[in-house]
Amino acid sequence: MTPTRKFLLAGAALGFLGLTACSSLPSFNFGNSKAKELAEAEKAGRITMVLSDTDLEANPELPTETITLPPPREIDSWPQAGASAAKVVGHIKAAETLSIAWRNGVGKGSSKKSAISTPPVASKTTVFTLDSEQQIVATDLASGNTKWRKKLKGLSKRDKAALGGGLAVDGDTLIVASGFGYVTALDASTGDEKWKNTMSAPMTGAPTIKDDRIFVESNNNEIFALAKDTGEIEWSDQAISETARVLGSPSPAAVEDFVIAPFSSGEVIAYLASNGRRLWTDAISSAGRFTPISEINDIGSHPVLAGGLVFASS
């Protein structure tokens, strides 16, 4: 394993779909045995959590193990999808009994023609949401009162609706990745535009902010690194194009000078954040080769970077 491959891929095949990790592309290896699958995973530097066509079973050696959590910590903001650039939430302190503090409308909900796929983000004072019609609503965190609203517009008169996109807040700036095909920075207090950069395709997921860069992905599986202050594209890279995907808002994960990006092709690619150089590529694909759903290799969730590992699932 090369020194640049600091993070290992822990391919978690989760849920009733029975998905698993594959070691290389393409993923059309019919009839692979579990032994071969294990060998390929080990060669790729991957820790496979669940093999294909394997039922979950309790480990008889674990009931005696003690699980120790670090002390819970209080958080006063949720600035981007996954809470942080590394997408690690940790042990969060909460009240023993949760209750509704306030309630307020934040735009249009999901319908047959459009859907909400973007999670809210919050600074220390404001909650920001993006509804199914690409309208941003800023809500006061303490009172629930609406601070401002802004309807995102298409790039042409024909752009009436859009799906996807996402939000991230950093200080007094709200970064918006729009399903209309651009990334924009807004004043978090007023909604006024600071800068706007038109991209080559609609944005599918929420932006990730790490240091002075913004990382976003488009629906044609291209990742972009933008300068946070100006929106200028510093680098980009094209993964394998794949139109079949699940509706969601996955984001790249970043730590130190590493960026890990998930794509609808099932690829997980590690980059140097500073220049976009590829460090390694792996893939997670469906174990069931002969069902319609097995054609969807999309990684619809954020990778998580913790303990020198990359945790990813499809």
PDB file of C-alpha atoms in Angstrom:
ATOM      1  CA  MET A   1       0.000   0.000   0.000  1.00  0.00           C
ATOM      2  CA  THR A   2       1.404   3.369  -0.958  1.00  0.00           C
ATOM      3  CA  PRO A   3       2.026   6.054   1.681  1.00  0.00           C
ATOM      4  CA  THR A   4      -0.491   8.351   0.018  1.00  0.00           C
ATOM      5  CA  ARG A   5      -3.251   5.879   0.703  1.00  0.00           C
ATOM      6  CA  LYS A   6      -3.697   7.063   4.235  1.00  0.00           C
ATOM      7  CA  PHE A   7      -7.350   6.145   4.378  1.00  0.00           C
ATOM      8  CA  LEU A   8      -8.683   2.646   3.877  1.00  0.00           C
ATOM      9  CA  LEU A   9     -12.095   2.037   2.422  1.00  0.00           C
ATOM     10  CA  ALA A  10     -14.472   0.282   4.761  1.00  0.00           C
ATOM     11  CA  GLY A  11     -17.184  -0.807   2.369  1.00  0.00           C
ATOM     12  CA  ALA A  12     -20.357  -1.262   4.376  1.00  0.00           C
ATOM     13  CA  ALA A  13     -22.987  -3.183   2.449  1.00  0.00           C
ATOM     14  CA  LEU A  14     -26.092  -2.164   4.317  1.00  0.00           C
ATOM     15  CA  GLY A  15     -29.836  -2.684   4.170  1.00  0.00           C
ATOM     16  CA  PHE A  16     -32.155  -5.076   2.411  1.00  0.00           C
ATOM     17  CA  LEU A  17     -30.554  -4.294  -0.945  1.00  0.00           C
ATOM     18  CA  GLY A  18     -27.669  -6.592  -0.031  1.00  0.00           C
ATOM     19  CA  LEU A  19     -24.971  -4.322  -1.395  1.00  0.00           C
ATOM     20  CA  THR A  20     -21.272  -4.933  -1.033  1.00  0.00           C
ATOM     21  CA  ALA A  21     -17.916  -3.491  -1.989  1.00  0.00           C
ATOM     22  CA  CYS A  22     -16.023  -4.378  -5.149  1.00  0.00           C
ATOM     23  CA  SER A  23     -12.311  -3.943  -5.526  1.00  0.00           C
ATOM     24  CA  SER A  24     -12.050  -2.604  -9.059  1.00  0.00           C
ATOM     25  CA  LEU A  25     -13.965  -1.445 -12.103  1.00  0.00           C
ATOM     26  CA  PRO A  26     -15.741  -2.753 -14.001  1.00  0.00           C
ATOM     27  CA  SER A  27     -17.860  -4.688 -11.526  1.00  0.00           C
ATOM     28  CA  PHE A  28     -19.147  -7.419 -13.818  1.00  0.00           C
ATOM     29  CA  ASN A  29     -17.440 -10.376 -12.117  1.00  0.00           C
ATOM     30  CA  PHE A  30     -20.127 -13.053 -12.362  1.00  0.00           C
ATOM     31  CA  GLY A  31     -19.857 -16.021 -10.028  1.00  0.00           C
ATOM     32  CA  ASN A  32     -17.176 -14.686  -7.703  1.00  0.00           C
ATOM     33  CA  SER A  33     -16.750 -16.733  -4.558  1.00  0.00           C
ATOM     34  CA  LYS A  34     -16.655 -15.157  -1.122  1.00  0.00           C
ATOM     35  CA  ALA A  35     -13.046 -16.248  -0.739  1.00  0.00           C
ATOM     36  CA  LYS A  36     -12.104 -14.415  -3.929  1.00  0.00           C
ATOM     37  CA  GLU A  37     -14.095 -11.400  -2.778  1.00  0.00           C
ATOM     38  CA  LEU A  38     -12.166 -11.339   0.491  1.00  0.00           C
ATOM     39  CA  ALA A  39      -8.838 -11.678  -1.296  1.00  0.00           C
ATOM     40  CA  GLU A  40      -9.644  -8.832  -3.668  1.00  0.00           C
ATOM     41  CA  ALA A  41     -10.778  -6.623  -0.801  1.00  0.00           C
ATOM     42  CA  GLU A  42      -7.597  -7.311   1.142  1.00  0.00           C
ATOM     43  CA  LYS A  43      -5.486  -6.547  -1.917  1.00  0.00           C
ATOM     44  CA  ALA A  44      -7.305  -3.257  -2.402  1.00  0.00           C
ATOM     45  CA  GLY A  45      -6.700  -2.232   1.194  1.00  0.00           C
ATOM     46  CA  ARG A  46     -10.387  -2.506   2.018  1.00  0.00           C
ATOM     47  CA  ILE A  47     -12.083  -3.794   5.145  1.00  0.00           C
ATOM     48  CA  THR A  48     -15.334  -5.421   4.025  1.00  0.00           C
ATOM     49  CA  MET A  49     -17.993  -5.255   6.724  1.00  0.00           C
ATOM     50  CA  VAL A  50     -20.618  -7.399   5.016  1.00  0.00           C
ATOM     51  CA  LEU A  51     -19.941  -9.753   2.120  1.00  0.00           C
ATOM     52  CA  SER A  52     -22.382 -10.195  -0.720  1.00  0.00           C
ATOM     53  CA  ASP A  53     -25.234 -12.646  -0.116  1.00  0.00           C
ATOM     54  CA  THR A  54     -24.287 -12.937   3.559  1.00  0.00           C
ATOM     55  CA  ASP A  55     -26.857 -12.701   6.340  1.00  0.00           C
ATOM     56  CA  LEU A  56     -26.055 -10.582   9.366  1.00  0.00           C
ATOM     57  CA  GLU A  57     -25.183 -12.727  12.363  1.00  0.00           C
ATOM     58  CA  ALA A  58     -24.274 -11.813  15.918  1.00  0.00           C
ATOM     59  CA  ASN A  59     -20.619 -12.300  16.822  1.00  0.00           C
ATOM     60  CA  PRO A  60     -20.531 -14.686  19.804  1.00  0.00           C
ATOM     61  CA  GLU A  61     -17.286 -13.104  21.039  1.00  0.00           C
ATOM     62  CA  LEU A  62     -18.688  -9.586  21.393  1.00  0.00           C
ATOM     63  CA  PRO A  63     -21.304  -9.858  24.212  1.00  0.00           C
ATOM     64  CA  THR A  64     -18.522  -9.652  26.789  1.00  0.00           C
ATOM     65  CA  GLU A  65     -16.936  -6.594  25.197  1.00  0.00           C
ATOM     66  CA  THR A  66     -17.463  -3.218  26.874  1.00  0.00           C
ATOM     67  CA  ILE A  67     -18.310  -0.241  24.699  1.00  0.00           C
ATOM     68  CA  THR A  68     -16.880   3.006  26.026  1.00  0.00           C
ATOM     69  CA  LEU A  69     -17.982   6.330  24.585  1.00  0.00           C
ATOM     70  CA  PRO A  70     -16.111   9.598  24.994  1.00  0.00           C
ATOM     71  CA  PRO A  71     -17.796  12.261  27.139  1.00  0.00           C
ATOM     72  CA  PRO A  72     -20.734  13.878  25.321  1.00  0.00           C
ATOM     73  CA  ARG A  73     -20.158  17.340  23.956  1.00  0.00           C
ATOM     74  CA  GLU A  74     -22.498  20.214  23.316  1.00  0.00           C
ATOM     75  CA  ILE A  75     -22.769  21.687  19.827  1.00  0.00           C
ATOM     76  CA  ASP A  76     -24.209  25.083  18.962  1.00  0.00           C
ATOM     77  CA  SER A  77     -24.267  24.797  15.162  1.00  0.00           C
ATOM     78  CA  TRP A  78     -24.612  22.350  12.272  1.00  0.00           C
ATOM     79  CA  PRO A  79     -22.874  24.267   9.489  1.00  0.00           C
ATOM     80  CA  GLN A  80     -22.856  21.656   6.736  1.00  0.00           C
ATOM     81  CA  ALA A  81     -24.238  18.261   5.797  1.00  0.00           C
ATOM     82  CA  GLY A  82     -22.843  15.683   8.203  1.00  0.00           C
ATOM     83  CA  ALA A  83     -22.059  18.414  10.765  1.00  0.00           C
ATOM     84  CA  SER A  84     -18.412  18.764   9.724  1.00  0.00           C
ATOM     85  CA  ALA A  85     -16.181  18.429   6.678  1.00  0.00           C
ATOM     86  CA  ALA A  86     -15.174  14.926   7.815  1.00  0.00           C
ATOM     87  CA  LYS A  87     -18.886  14.044   8.301  1.00  0.00           C
ATOM     88  CA  VAL A  88     -18.173  12.849  11.846  1.00  0.00           C
ATOM     89  CA  VAL A  89     -20.858  13.818  14.344  1.00  0.00           C
ATOM     90  CA  GLY A  90     -19.456  12.177  17.458  1.00  0.00           C
ATOM     91  CA  HIS A  91     -21.107  11.805  20.856  1.00  0.00           C
ATOM     92  CA  ILE A  92     -23.489  14.753  21.147  1.00  0.00           C
ATOM     93  CA  LYS A  93     -25.075  15.899  24.382  1.00  0.00           C
ATOM     94  CA  ALA A  94     -28.846  16.340  24.351  1.00  0.00           C
ATOM     95  CA  ALA A  95     -31.627  16.849  26.858  1.00  0.00           C
ATOM     96  CA  GLU A  96     -33.100  13.728  28.426  1.00  0.00           C
ATOM     97  CA  THR A  97     -36.536  14.753  27.160  1.00  0.00           C
ATOM     98  CA  LEU A  98     -36.866  16.446  23.790  1.00  0.00           C
ATOM     99  CA  SER A  99     -39.732  18.818  23.028  1.00  0.00           C
ATOM    100  CA  ILE A 100     -40.704  21.159  20.191  1.00  0.00           C
ATOM    101  CA  ALA A 101     -39.325  24.651  20.855  1.00  0.00           C
ATOM    102  CA  TRP A 102     -41.084  26.305  17.903  1.00  0.00           C
ATOM    103  CA  ARG A 103     -42.617  25.520  14.533  1.00  0.00           C
ATOM    104  CA  ASN A 104     -42.564  27.509  11.291  1.00  0.00           C
ATOM    105  CA  GLY A 105     -43.089  26.889   7.592  1.00  0.00           C
ATOM    106  CA  VAL A 106     -39.982  26.788   5.435  1.00  0.00           C
ATOM    107  CA  GLY A 107     -41.376  26.528   1.926  1.00  0.00           C
ATOM    108  CA  LYS A 108     -42.804  23.916  -0.413  1.00  0.00           C
ATOM    109  CA  GLY A 109     -42.715  20.253   0.551  1.00  0.00           C
ATOM    110  CA  SER A 110     -42.256  17.201  -1.643  1.00  0.00           C
ATOM    111  CA  SER A 111     -44.768  16.421  -4.386  1.00  0.00           C
ATOM    112  CA  LYS A 112     -45.099  14.229  -7.475  1.00  0.00           C
ATOM    113  CA  LYS A 113     -43.024  16.695  -9.502  1.00  0.00           C
ATOM    114  CA  SER A 114     -40.431  17.790  -6.953  1.00  0.00           C
ATOM    115  CA  ALA A 115     -38.906  16.632  -3.693  1.00  0.00           C
ATOM    116  CA  ILE A 116     -36.877  17.906  -0.775  1.00  0.00           C
ATOM    117  CA  SER A 117     -33.508  16.173  -0.796  1.00  0.00           C
ATOM    118  CA  THR A 118     -31.403  18.711   1.089  1.00  0.00           C
ATOM    119  CA  PRO A 119     -30.910  18.626   4.876  1.00  0.00           C
ATOM    120  CA  PRO A 120     -31.022  21.924   6.783  1.00  0.00           C
ATOM    121  CA  VAL A 121     -27.875  23.570   8.114  1.00  0.00           C
ATOM    122  CA  ALA A 122     -27.526  25.932  11.046  1.00  0.00           C
ATOM    123  CA  SER A 123     -25.173  28.600  12.300  1.00  0.00           C
ATOM    124  CA  LYS A 124     -25.239  29.648  15.956  1.00  0.00           C
ATOM    125  CA  THR A 125     -28.188  31.950  15.259  1.00  0.00           C
ATOM    126  CA  THR A 126     -29.945  30.828  12.077  1.00  0.00           C
ATOM    127  CA  VAL A 127     -31.353  27.700  10.418  1.00  0.00           C
ATOM    128  CA  PHE A 128     -31.149  27.575   6.618  1.00  0.00           C
ATOM    129  CA  THR A 129     -33.386  25.338   4.502  1.00  0.00           C
ATOM    130  CA  LEU A 130     -33.841  24.645   0.787  1.00  0.00           C
ATOM    131  CA  ASP A 131     -37.327  23.551  -0.253  1.00  0.00           C
ATOM    132  CA  SER A 132     -38.486  21.467  -3.215  1.00  0.00           C
ATOM    133  CA  GLU A 133     -38.831  24.569  -5.409  1.00  0.00           C
ATOM    134  CA  GLN A 134     -35.270  25.818  -4.782  1.00  0.00           C
ATOM    135  CA  GLN A 135     -36.331  28.463  -2.264  1.00  0.00           C
ATOM    136  CA  ILE A 136     -34.001  29.255   0.629  1.00  0.00           C
ATOM    137  CA  VAL A 137     -35.511  30.234   3.971  1.00  0.00           C
ATOM    138  CA  ALA A 138     -33.468  31.644   6.855  1.00  0.00           C
ATOM    139  CA  THR A 139     -35.133  31.096  10.236  1.00  0.00           C
ATOM    140  CA  ASP A 140     -34.087  32.538  13.590  1.00  0.00           C
ATOM    141  CA  LEU A 141     -32.831  29.671  15.731  1.00  0.00           C
ATOM    142  CA  ALA A 142     -34.070  31.128  19.023  1.00  0.00           C
ATOM    143  CA  SER A 143     -37.553  32.337  18.066  1.00  0.00           C
ATOM    144  CA  GLY A 144     -38.444  30.476  14.880  1.00  0.00           C
ATOM    145  CA  ASN A 145     -39.222  33.720  13.067  1.00  0.00           C
ATOM    146  CA  THR A 146     -38.397  33.985   9.374  1.00  0.00           C
ATOM    147  CA  LYS A 147     -35.422  36.269   8.699  1.00  0.00           C
ATOM    148  CA  TRP A 148     -35.444  36.201   4.904  1.00  0.00           C
ATOM    149  CA  ARG A 149     -36.445  34.155   1.863  1.00  0.00           C
ATOM    150  CA  LYS A 150     -34.784  33.873  -1.522  1.00  0.00           C
ATOM    151  CA  LYS A 151     -36.038  31.965  -4.555  1.00  0.00           C
ATOM    152  CA  LEU A 152     -33.223  30.572  -6.677  1.00  0.00           C
ATOM    153  CA  LYS A 153     -33.745  31.215 -10.374  1.00  0.00           C
ATOM    154  CA  GLY A 154     -32.807  29.134 -13.382  1.00  0.00           C
ATOM    155  CA  LEU A 155     -30.183  30.155 -15.890  1.00  0.00           C
ATOM    156  CA  SER A 156     -32.802  30.537 -18.635  1.00  0.00           C
ATOM    157  CA  LYS A 157     -36.551  31.030 -18.938  1.00  0.00           C
ATOM    158  CA  ARG A 158     -36.937  27.317 -19.672  1.00  0.00           C
ATOM    159  CA  ASP A 159     -35.520  26.366 -16.263  1.00  0.00           C
ATOM    160  CA  LYS A 160     -38.756  26.120 -14.299  1.00  0.00           C
ATOM    161  CA  ALA A 161     -37.824  23.390 -11.813  1.00  0.00           C
ATOM    162  CA  ALA A 162     -34.744  21.702 -10.411  1.00  0.00           C
ATOM    163  CA  LEU A 163     -33.826  18.832  -8.117  1.00  0.00           C
ATOM    164  CA  GLY A 164     -30.889  18.423  -5.788  1.00  0.00           C
ATOM    165  CA  GLY A 165     -28.421  20.933  -4.511  1.00  0.00           C
ATOM    166  CA  GLY A 166     -27.575  21.801  -0.943  1.00  0.00           C
ATOM    167  CA  LEU A 167     -26.349  24.302   1.615  1.00  0.00           C
ATOM    168  CA  ALA A 168     -23.381  25.005   3.876  1.00  0.00           C
ATOM    169  CA  VAL A 169     -22.720  27.998   6.113  1.00  0.00           C
ATOM    170  CA  ASP A 170     -19.348  29.431   7.068  1.00  0.00           C
ATOM    171  CA  GLY A 171     -19.274  32.560   9.206  1.00  0.00           C
ATOM    172  CA  ASP A 172     -21.355  35.237   7.496  1.00  0.00           C
ATOM    173  CA  THR A 173     -21.529  33.348   4.188  1.00  0.00           C
ATOM    174  CA  LEU A 174     -24.098  30.795   3.026  1.00  0.00           C
ATOM    175  CA  ILE A 175     -22.826  28.583   0.193  1.00  0.00           C
ATOM    176  CA  VAL A 176     -25.566  27.282  -2.101  1.00  0.00           C
ATOM    177  CA  ALA A 177     -25.154  24.489  -4.650  1.00  0.00           C
ATOM    178  CA  SER A 178     -28.179  24.763  -6.914  1.00  0.00           C
ATOM    179  CA  GLY A 179     -29.974  22.157  -8.951  1.00  0.00           C
ATOM    180  CA  PHE A 180     -30.207  24.839 -11.643  1.00  0.00           C
ATOM    181  CA  GLY A 181     -26.493  24.402 -12.322  1.00  0.00           C
ATOM    182  CA  TYR A 182     -24.550  26.979 -10.368  1.00  0.00           C
ATOM    183  CA  VAL A 183     -22.877  27.628  -7.024  1.00  0.00           C
ATOM    184  CA  THR A 184     -23.471  30.917  -5.253  1.00  0.00           C
ATOM    185  CA  ALA A 185     -22.421  32.607  -2.017  1.00  0.00           C
ATOM    186  CA  LEU A 186     -25.026  34.624  -0.113  1.00  0.00           C
ATOM    187  CA  ASP A 187     -24.784  36.968   2.841  1.00  0.00           C
ATOM    188  CA  ALA A 188     -26.063  34.793   5.687  1.00  0.00           C
ATOM    189  CA  SER A 189     -27.753  37.781   7.370  1.00  0.00           C
ATOM    190  CA  THR A 190     -29.596  39.205   4.366  1.00  0.00           C
ATOM    191  CA  GLY A 191     -29.527  36.693   1.504  1.00  0.00           C
ATOM    192  CA  ASP A 192     -27.736  39.153  -0.785  1.00  0.00           C
ATOM    193  CA  GLU A 193     -25.511  37.559  -3.416  1.00  0.00           C
ATOM    194  CA  LYS A 194     -21.728  37.808  -2.951  1.00  0.00           C
ATOM    195  CA  TRP A 195     -20.644  35.776  -5.969  1.00  0.00           C
ATOM    196  CA  LYS A 196     -22.012  33.232  -8.413  1.00  0.00           C
ATOM    197  CA  ASN A 197     -20.317  30.667 -10.632  1.00  0.00           C
ATOM    198  CA  THR A 198     -22.204  28.842 -13.386  1.00  0.00           C
ATOM    199  CA  MET A 199     -21.183  25.197 -13.604  1.00  0.00           C
ATOM    200  CA  SER A 200     -21.349  22.642 -16.406  1.00  0.00           C
ATOM    201  CA  ALA A 201     -24.300  20.697 -14.942  1.00  0.00           C
ATOM    202  CA  PRO A 202     -26.821  20.781 -12.076  1.00  0.00           C
ATOM    203  CA  MET A 203     -25.428  20.292  -8.589  1.00  0.00           C
ATOM    204  CA  THR A 204     -26.691  17.139  -6.891  1.00  0.00           C
ATOM    205  CA  GLY A 205     -25.423  17.346  -3.323  1.00  0.00           C
ATOM    206  CA  ALA A 206     -24.622  19.751  -0.536  1.00  0.00           C
ATOM    207  CA  PRO A 207     -21.298  21.606  -0.625  1.00  0.00           C
ATOM    208  CA  THR A 208     -18.480  20.673   1.739  1.00  0.00           C
ATOM    209  CA  ILE A 209     -16.361  23.492   3.144  1.00  0.00           C
ATOM    210  CA  LYS A 210     -12.807  22.772   4.291  1.00  0.00           C
ATOM    211  CA  ASP A 211     -10.414  25.620   5.052  1.00  0.00           C
ATOM    212  CA  ASP A 212     -10.554  28.005   2.073  1.00  0.00           C
ATOM    213  CA  ARG A 213     -12.160  25.608  -0.415  1.00  0.00           C
ATOM    214  CA  ILE A 214     -15.637  24.456  -1.342  1.00  0.00           C
ATOM    215  CA  PHE A 215     -16.138  20.962  -2.761  1.00  0.00           C
ATOM    216  CA  VAL A 216     -19.265  20.214  -4.805  1.00  0.00           C
ATOM    217  CA  GLU A 217     -20.430  17.525  -7.226  1.00  0.00           C
ATOM    218  CA  SER A 218     -22.642  17.704 -10.305  1.00  0.00           C
ATOM    219  CA  ASN A 219     -25.159  15.209 -11.641  1.00  0.00           C
ATOM    220  CA  ASN A 220     -22.718  14.119 -14.366  1.00  0.00           C
ATOM    221  CA  ASN A 221     -20.272  12.917 -11.677  1.00  0.00           C
ATOM    222  CA  GLU A 222     -17.828  15.800 -11.842  1.00  0.00           C
ATOM    223  CA  ILE A 223     -16.270  17.175  -8.660  1.00  0.00           C
ATOM    224  CA  PHE A 224     -15.205  20.803  -8.358  1.00  0.00           C
ATOM    225  CA  ALA A 225     -12.980  22.609  -5.869  1.00  0.00           C
ATOM    226  CA  LEU A 226     -13.863  26.298  -5.637  1.00  0.00           C
ATOM    227  CA  ALA A 227     -12.155  29.154  -3.815  1.00  0.00           C
ATOM    228  CA  LYS A 228     -14.408  30.049  -0.898  1.00  0.00           C
ATOM    229  CA  ASP A 229     -13.942  33.812  -1.207  1.00  0.00           C
ATOM    230  CA  THR A 230     -14.404  34.181  -4.977  1.00  0.00           C
ATOM    231  CA  GLY A 231     -16.051  31.008  -6.298  1.00  0.00           C
ATOM    232  CA  GLU A 232     -13.245  30.524  -8.807  1.00  0.00           C
ATOM    233  CA  ILE A 233     -12.729  26.883  -9.851  1.00  0.00           C
ATOM    234  CA  GLU A 234      -9.330  25.687  -8.628  1.00  0.00           C
ATOM    235  CA  TRP A 235      -9.593  22.167 -10.024  1.00  0.00           C
ATOM    236  CA  SER A 236     -12.110  19.591 -11.207  1.00  0.00           C
ATOM    237  CA  ASP A 237     -12.195  15.902 -12.051  1.00  0.00           C
ATOM    238  CA  GLN A 238     -14.580  13.690 -13.993  1.00  0.00           C
ATOM    239  CA  ALA A 239     -15.631  10.297 -12.634  1.00  0.00           C
ATOM    240  CA  ILE A 240     -17.464   7.649 -14.672  1.00  0.00           C
ATOM    241  CA  SER A 241     -20.785   9.040 -15.864  1.00  0.00           C
ATOM    242  CA  GLU A 242     -23.870   7.241 -14.530  1.00  0.00           C
ATOM    243  CA  THR A 243     -27.430   8.512 -14.902  1.00  0.00           C
ATOM    244  CA  ALA A 244     -29.146   5.971 -12.627  1.00  0.00           C
ATOM    245  CA  ARG A 245     -29.088   7.309  -9.089  1.00  0.00           C
ATOM    246  CA  VAL A 246     -31.154   7.561  -5.934  1.00  0.00           C
ATOM    247  CA  LEU A 247     -32.643  10.870  -4.820  1.00  0.00           C
ATOM    248  CA  GLY A 248     -30.385  12.238  -2.112  1.00  0.00           C
ATOM    249  CA  SER A 249     -27.794  14.812  -1.206  1.00  0.00           C
ATOM    250  CA  PRO A 250     -24.398  13.133  -0.786  1.00  0.00           C
ATOM    251  CA  SER A 251     -21.357  15.320  -0.211  1.00  0.00           C
ATOM    252  CA  PRO A 252     -17.604  14.831  -0.392  1.00  0.00           C
ATOM    253  CA  ALA A 253     -15.826  14.395   2.924  1.00  0.00           C
ATOM    254  CA  ALA A 254     -12.588  16.201   3.735  1.00  0.00           C
ATOM    255  CA  VAL A 255      -9.894  16.081   6.394  1.00  0.00           C
ATOM    256  CA  GLU A 256      -6.415  17.631   6.388  1.00  0.00           C
ATOM    257  CA  ASP A 257      -5.421  17.741   2.678  1.00  0.00           C
ATOM    258  CA  PHE A 258      -7.616  14.815   1.624  1.00  0.00           C
ATOM    259  CA  VAL A 259     -11.014  14.830  -0.082  1.00  0.00           C
ATOM    260  CA  ILE A 260     -13.058  11.646  -0.491  1.00  0.00           C
ATOM    261  CA  ALA A 261     -15.837  11.894  -3.070  1.00  0.00           C
ATOM    262  CA  PRO A 262     -18.721   9.437  -3.668  1.00  0.00           C
ATOM    263  CA  PHE A 263     -20.291   9.101  -7.118  1.00  0.00           C
ATOM    264  CA  SER A 264     -23.405   7.532  -8.631  1.00  0.00           C
ATOM    265  CA  SER A 265     -21.153   5.146 -10.575  1.00  0.00           C
ATOM    266  CA  GLY A 266     -20.273   3.472  -7.269  1.00  0.00           C
ATOM    267  CA  GLU A 267     -16.796   4.980  -7.326  1.00  0.00           C
ATOM    268  CA  VAL A 268     -15.123   6.365  -4.220  1.00  0.00           C
ATOM    269  CA  ILE A 269     -12.180   8.566  -5.177  1.00  0.00           C
ATOM    270  CA  ALA A 270      -9.576  10.139  -2.902  1.00  0.00           C
ATOM    271  CA  TYR A 271      -7.983  13.428  -3.958  1.00  0.00           C
ATOM    272  CA  LEU A 272      -5.396  15.850  -2.703  1.00  0.00           C
ATOM    273  CA  ALA A 273      -7.478  18.855  -1.731  1.00  0.00           C
ATOM    274  CA  SER A 274      -4.802  21.312  -2.772  1.00  0.00           C
ATOM    275  CA  ASN A 275      -4.477  20.299  -6.427  1.00  0.00           C
ATOM    276  CA  GLY A 276      -7.026  17.553  -7.204  1.00  0.00           C
ATOM    277  CA  ARG A 277      -4.492  14.801  -7.815  1.00  0.00           C
ATOM    278  CA  ARG A 278      -6.070  11.361  -7.529  1.00  0.00           C
ATOM    279  CA  LEU A 279      -4.602   9.293  -4.719  1.00  0.00           C
ATOM    280  CA  TRP A 280      -6.693   6.156  -5.149  1.00  0.00           C
ATOM    281  CA  THR A 281      -9.964   4.913  -6.589  1.00  0.00           C
ATOM    282  CA  ASP A 282     -12.228   2.156  -5.342  1.00  0.00           C
ATOM    283  CA  ALA A 283     -15.782   1.085  -6.091  1.00  0.00           C
ATOM    284  CA  ILE A 284     -18.832  -0.206  -4.282  1.00  0.00           C
ATOM    285  CA  SER A 285     -21.449  -1.966  -6.352  1.00  0.00           C
ATOM    286  CA  SER A 286     -24.456  -4.199  -6.004  1.00  0.00           C
ATOM    287  CA  ALA A 287     -24.067  -7.853  -5.127  1.00  0.00           C
ATOM    288  CA  GLY A 288     -27.284  -8.855  -6.877  1.00  0.00           C
ATOM    289  CA  ARG A 289     -26.342  -8.854 -10.564  1.00  0.00           C
ATOM    290  CA  PHE A 290     -29.679  -9.886 -12.049  1.00  0.00           C
ATOM    291  CA  THR A 291     -32.247  -7.514 -10.528  1.00  0.00           C
ATOM    292  CA  PRO A 292     -33.313  -4.079 -11.775  1.00  0.00           C
ATOM    293  CA  ILE A 293     -32.124  -2.457  -8.572  1.00  0.00           C
ATOM    294  CA  SER A 294     -28.674  -4.000  -8.996  1.00  0.00           C
ATOM    295  CA  GLU A 295     -28.139  -1.607 -11.898  1.00  0.00           C
ATOM    296  CA  ILE A 296     -28.036   1.289  -9.419  1.00  0.00           C
ATOM    297  CA  ASN A 297     -24.564   1.660  -7.944  1.00  0.00           C
ATOM    298  CA  ASP A 298     -25.153   5.123  -6.503  1.00  0.00           C
ATOM    299  CA  ILE A 299     -23.505   6.009  -3.198  1.00  0.00           C
ATOM    300  CA  GLY A 300     -26.336   8.079  -1.762  1.00  0.00           C
ATOM    301  CA  SER A 301     -24.751   8.982   1.567  1.00  0.00           C
ATOM    302  CA  HIS A 302     -21.708  10.876   2.782  1.00  0.00           C
ATOM    303  CA  PRO A 303     -18.456   9.025   3.348  1.00  0.00           C
ATOM    304  CA  VAL A 304     -17.291   9.322   6.955  1.00  0.00           C
ATOM    305  CA  LEU A 305     -13.619   9.922   7.748  1.00  0.00           C
ATOM    306  CA  ALA A 306     -12.599   8.712  11.197  1.00  0.00           C
ATOM    307  CA  GLY A 307      -9.606   6.962  12.710  1.00  0.00           C
ATOM    308  CA  GLY A 308      -7.688   6.955   9.426  1.00  0.00           C
ATOM    309  CA  LEU A 309     -10.515   5.062   7.700  1.00  0.00           C
ATOM    310  CA  VAL A 310     -13.069   5.929   5.054  1.00  0.00           C
ATOM    311  CA  PHE A 311     -16.494   4.477   5.821  1.00  0.00           C
ATOM    312  CA  ALA A 312     -18.731   4.293   2.747  1.00  0.00           C
ATOM    313  CA  SER A 313     -21.897   2.393   1.894  1.00  0.00           C
ATOM    314  CA  SER A 314     -24.255   2.018  -1.026  1.00  0.00           C
TER     315      SER A 314
END
